[in-house]
mmCIF file of N, CA and C in Angstrom:
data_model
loop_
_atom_site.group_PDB
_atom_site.id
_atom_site.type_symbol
_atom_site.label_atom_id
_atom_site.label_comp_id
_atom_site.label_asym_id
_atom_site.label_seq_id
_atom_site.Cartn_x
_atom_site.Cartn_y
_atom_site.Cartn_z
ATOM 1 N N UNK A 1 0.852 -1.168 0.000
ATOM 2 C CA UNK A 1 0.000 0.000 0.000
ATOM 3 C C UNK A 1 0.899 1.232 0.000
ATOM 4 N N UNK A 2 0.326 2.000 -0.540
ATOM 5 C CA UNK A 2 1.439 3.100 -1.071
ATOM 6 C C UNK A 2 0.388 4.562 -0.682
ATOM 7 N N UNK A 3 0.496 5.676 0.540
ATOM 8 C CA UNK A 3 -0.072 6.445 0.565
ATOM 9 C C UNK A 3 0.187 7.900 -0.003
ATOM 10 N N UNK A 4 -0.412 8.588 -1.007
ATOM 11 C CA UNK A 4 0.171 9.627 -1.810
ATOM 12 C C UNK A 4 -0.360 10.345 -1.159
ATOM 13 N N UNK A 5 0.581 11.633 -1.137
ATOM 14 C CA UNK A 5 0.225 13.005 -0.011
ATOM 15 C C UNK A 5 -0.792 13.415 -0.393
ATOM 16 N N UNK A 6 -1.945 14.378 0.206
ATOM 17 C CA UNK A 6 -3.203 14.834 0.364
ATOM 18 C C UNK A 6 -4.316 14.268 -1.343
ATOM 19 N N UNK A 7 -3.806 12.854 -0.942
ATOM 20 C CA UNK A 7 -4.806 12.154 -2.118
ATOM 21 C C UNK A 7 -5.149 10.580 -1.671
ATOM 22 N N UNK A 8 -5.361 9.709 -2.380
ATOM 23 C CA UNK A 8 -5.535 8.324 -1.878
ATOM 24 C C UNK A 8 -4.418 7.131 -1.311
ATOM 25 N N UNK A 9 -4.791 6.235 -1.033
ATOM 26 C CA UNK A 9 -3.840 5.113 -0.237
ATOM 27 C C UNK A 9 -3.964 4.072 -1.923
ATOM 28 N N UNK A 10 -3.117 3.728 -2.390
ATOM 29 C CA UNK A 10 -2.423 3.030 -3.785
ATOM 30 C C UNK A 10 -2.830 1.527 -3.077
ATOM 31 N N UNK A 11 -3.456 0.214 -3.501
ATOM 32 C CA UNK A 11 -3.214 -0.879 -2.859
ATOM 33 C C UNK A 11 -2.666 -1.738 -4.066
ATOM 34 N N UNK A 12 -2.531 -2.597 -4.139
ATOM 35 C CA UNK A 12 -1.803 -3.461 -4.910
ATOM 36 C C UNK A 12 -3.253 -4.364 -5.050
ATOM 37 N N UNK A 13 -3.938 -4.553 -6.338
ATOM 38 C CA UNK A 13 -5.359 -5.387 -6.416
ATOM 39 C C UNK A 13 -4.759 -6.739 -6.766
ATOM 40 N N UNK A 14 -6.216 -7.666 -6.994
ATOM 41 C CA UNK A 14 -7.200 -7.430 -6.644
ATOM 42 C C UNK A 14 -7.668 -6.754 -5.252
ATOM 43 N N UNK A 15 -8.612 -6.447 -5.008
ATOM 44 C CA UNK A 15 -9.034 -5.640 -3.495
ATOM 45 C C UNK A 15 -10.532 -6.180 -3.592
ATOM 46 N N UNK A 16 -11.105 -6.620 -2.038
ATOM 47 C CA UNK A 16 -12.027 -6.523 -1.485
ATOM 48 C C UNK A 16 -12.183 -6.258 -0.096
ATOM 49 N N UNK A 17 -13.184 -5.235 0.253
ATOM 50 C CA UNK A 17 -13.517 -4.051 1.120
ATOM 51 C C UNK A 17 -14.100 -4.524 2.130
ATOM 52 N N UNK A 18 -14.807 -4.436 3.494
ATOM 53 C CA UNK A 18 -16.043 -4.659 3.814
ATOM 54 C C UNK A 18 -15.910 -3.192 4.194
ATOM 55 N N UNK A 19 -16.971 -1.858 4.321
ATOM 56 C CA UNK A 19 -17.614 -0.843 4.560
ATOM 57 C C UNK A 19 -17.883 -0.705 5.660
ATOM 58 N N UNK A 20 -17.923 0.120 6.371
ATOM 59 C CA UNK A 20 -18.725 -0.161 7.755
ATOM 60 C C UNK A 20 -20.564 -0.014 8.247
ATOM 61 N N UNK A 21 -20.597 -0.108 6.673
ATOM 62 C CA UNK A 21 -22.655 -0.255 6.981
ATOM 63 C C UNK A 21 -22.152 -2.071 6.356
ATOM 64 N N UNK A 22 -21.366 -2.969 6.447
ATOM 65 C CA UNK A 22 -21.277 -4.240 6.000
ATOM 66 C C UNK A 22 -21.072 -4.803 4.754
ATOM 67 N N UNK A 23 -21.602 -3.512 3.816
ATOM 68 C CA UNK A 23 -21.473 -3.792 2.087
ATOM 69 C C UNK A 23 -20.097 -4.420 2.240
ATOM 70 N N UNK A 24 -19.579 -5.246 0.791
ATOM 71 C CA UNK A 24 -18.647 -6.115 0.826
ATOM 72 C C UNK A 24 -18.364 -4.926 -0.739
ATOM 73 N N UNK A 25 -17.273 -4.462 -0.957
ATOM 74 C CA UNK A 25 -16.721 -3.860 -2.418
ATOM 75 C C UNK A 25 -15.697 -4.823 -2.920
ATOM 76 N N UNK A 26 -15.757 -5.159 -4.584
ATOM 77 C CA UNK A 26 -14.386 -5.553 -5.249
ATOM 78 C C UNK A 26 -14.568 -4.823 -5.627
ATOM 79 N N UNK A 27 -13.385 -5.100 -6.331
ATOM 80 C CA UNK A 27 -12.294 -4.337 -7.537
ATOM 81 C C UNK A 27 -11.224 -5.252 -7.808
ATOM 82 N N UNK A 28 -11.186 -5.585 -9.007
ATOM 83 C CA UNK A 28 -9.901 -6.535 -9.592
ATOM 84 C C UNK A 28 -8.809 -5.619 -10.532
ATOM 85 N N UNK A 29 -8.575 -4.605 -10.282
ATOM 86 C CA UNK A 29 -7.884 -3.707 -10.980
ATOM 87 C C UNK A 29 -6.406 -3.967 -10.094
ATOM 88 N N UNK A 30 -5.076 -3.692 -11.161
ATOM 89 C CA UNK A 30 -4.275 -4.103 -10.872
ATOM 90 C C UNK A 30 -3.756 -3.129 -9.571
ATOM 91 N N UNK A 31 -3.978 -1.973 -9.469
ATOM 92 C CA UNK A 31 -3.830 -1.264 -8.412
ATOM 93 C C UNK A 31 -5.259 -0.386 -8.285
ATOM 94 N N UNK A 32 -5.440 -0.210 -7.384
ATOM 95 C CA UNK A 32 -6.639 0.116 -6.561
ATOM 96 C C UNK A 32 -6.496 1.323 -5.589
ATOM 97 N N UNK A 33 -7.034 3.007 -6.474
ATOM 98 C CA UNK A 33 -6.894 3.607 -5.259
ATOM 99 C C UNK A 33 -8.421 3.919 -4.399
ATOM 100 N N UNK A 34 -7.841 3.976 -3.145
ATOM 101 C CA UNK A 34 -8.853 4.347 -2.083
ATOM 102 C C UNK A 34 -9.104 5.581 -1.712
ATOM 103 N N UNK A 35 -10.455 6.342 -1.357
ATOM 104 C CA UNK A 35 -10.262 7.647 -1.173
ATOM 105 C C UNK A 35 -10.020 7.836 0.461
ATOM 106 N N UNK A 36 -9.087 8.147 0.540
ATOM 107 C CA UNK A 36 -8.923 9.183 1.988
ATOM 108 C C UNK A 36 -9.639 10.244 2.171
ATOM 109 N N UNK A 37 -10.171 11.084 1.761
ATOM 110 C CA UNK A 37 -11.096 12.234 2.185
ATOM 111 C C UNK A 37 -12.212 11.924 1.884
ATOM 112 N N UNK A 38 -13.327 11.103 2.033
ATOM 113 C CA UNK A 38 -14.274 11.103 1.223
ATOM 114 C C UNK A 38 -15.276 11.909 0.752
ATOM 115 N N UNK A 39 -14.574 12.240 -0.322
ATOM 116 C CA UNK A 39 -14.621 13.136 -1.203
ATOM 117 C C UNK A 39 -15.392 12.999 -2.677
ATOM 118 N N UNK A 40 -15.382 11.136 -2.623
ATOM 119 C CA UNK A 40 -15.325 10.677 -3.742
ATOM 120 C C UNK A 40 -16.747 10.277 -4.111
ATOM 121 N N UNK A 41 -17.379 10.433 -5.346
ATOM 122 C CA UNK A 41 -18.836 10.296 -5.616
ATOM 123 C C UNK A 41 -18.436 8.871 -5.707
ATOM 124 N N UNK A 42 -17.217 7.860 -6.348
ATOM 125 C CA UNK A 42 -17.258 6.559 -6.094
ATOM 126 C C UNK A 42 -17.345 6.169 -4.699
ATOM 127 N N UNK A 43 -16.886 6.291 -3.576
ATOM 128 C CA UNK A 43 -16.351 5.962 -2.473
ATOM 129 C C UNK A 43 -17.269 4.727 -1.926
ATOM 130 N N UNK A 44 -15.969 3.411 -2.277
ATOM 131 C CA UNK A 44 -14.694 3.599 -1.441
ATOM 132 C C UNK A 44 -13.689 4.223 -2.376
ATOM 133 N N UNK A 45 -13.797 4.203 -3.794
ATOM 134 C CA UNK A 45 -12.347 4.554 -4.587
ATOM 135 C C UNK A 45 -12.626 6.138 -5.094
ATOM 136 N N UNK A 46 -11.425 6.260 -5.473
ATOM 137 C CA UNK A 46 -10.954 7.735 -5.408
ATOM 138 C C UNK A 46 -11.748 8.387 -7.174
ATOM 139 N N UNK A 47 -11.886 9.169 -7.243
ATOM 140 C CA UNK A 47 -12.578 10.036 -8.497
ATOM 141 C C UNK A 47 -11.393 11.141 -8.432
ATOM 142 N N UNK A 48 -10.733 11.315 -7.660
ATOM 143 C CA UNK A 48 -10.052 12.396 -7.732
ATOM 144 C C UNK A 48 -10.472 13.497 -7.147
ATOM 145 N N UNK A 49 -11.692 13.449 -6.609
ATOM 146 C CA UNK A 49 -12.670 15.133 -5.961
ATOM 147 C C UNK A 49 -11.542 15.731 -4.941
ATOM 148 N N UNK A 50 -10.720 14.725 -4.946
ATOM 149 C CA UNK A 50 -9.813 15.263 -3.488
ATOM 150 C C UNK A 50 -8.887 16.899 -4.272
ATOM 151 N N UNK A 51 -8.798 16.842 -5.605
ATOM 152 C CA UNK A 51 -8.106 17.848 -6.426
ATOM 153 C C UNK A 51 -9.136 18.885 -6.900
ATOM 154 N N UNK A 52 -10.201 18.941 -6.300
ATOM 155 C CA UNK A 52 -10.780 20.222 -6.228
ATOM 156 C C UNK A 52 -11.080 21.319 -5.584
ATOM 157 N N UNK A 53 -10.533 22.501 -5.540
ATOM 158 C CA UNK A 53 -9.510 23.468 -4.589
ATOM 159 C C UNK A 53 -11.408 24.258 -4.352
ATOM 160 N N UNK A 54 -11.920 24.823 -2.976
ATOM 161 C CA UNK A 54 -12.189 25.443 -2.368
ATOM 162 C C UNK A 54 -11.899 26.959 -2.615
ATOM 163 N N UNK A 55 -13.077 27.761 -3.732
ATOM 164 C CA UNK A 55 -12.834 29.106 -3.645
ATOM 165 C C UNK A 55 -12.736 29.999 -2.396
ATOM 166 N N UNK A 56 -12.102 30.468 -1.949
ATOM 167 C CA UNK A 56 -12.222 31.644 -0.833
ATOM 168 C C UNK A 56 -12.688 33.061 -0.950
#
């Protein structure tokens, strides 16, 4: 597992999840990222929303 700074955790697939409402997720992709912020309209995996900057 490979964690990239203010973005997702990299796993090495296949990957399966359990959620904490119990859902069970695959993914057979050769690497598999996860979202850390959930941020992500996929979530558990990353869309990238984490790279969308907050106007001030």
């Amino acid at each position: 597992m490979t964690a990239v700074r203010d973005g997702p955790l990299l796993v090495e697939g296949p990957v399966r999840m359990t959620l904490e409402d119990g859902t069970v997720v695959d993914s057979d992709r050769f690497v598999v990222a996860i979202c850390a912020c959930r941020r992500s309209r996929r979530y558990p995996f990353c869309d990238t929303s984490h790279r969308r900057r907050v106007r001030r």
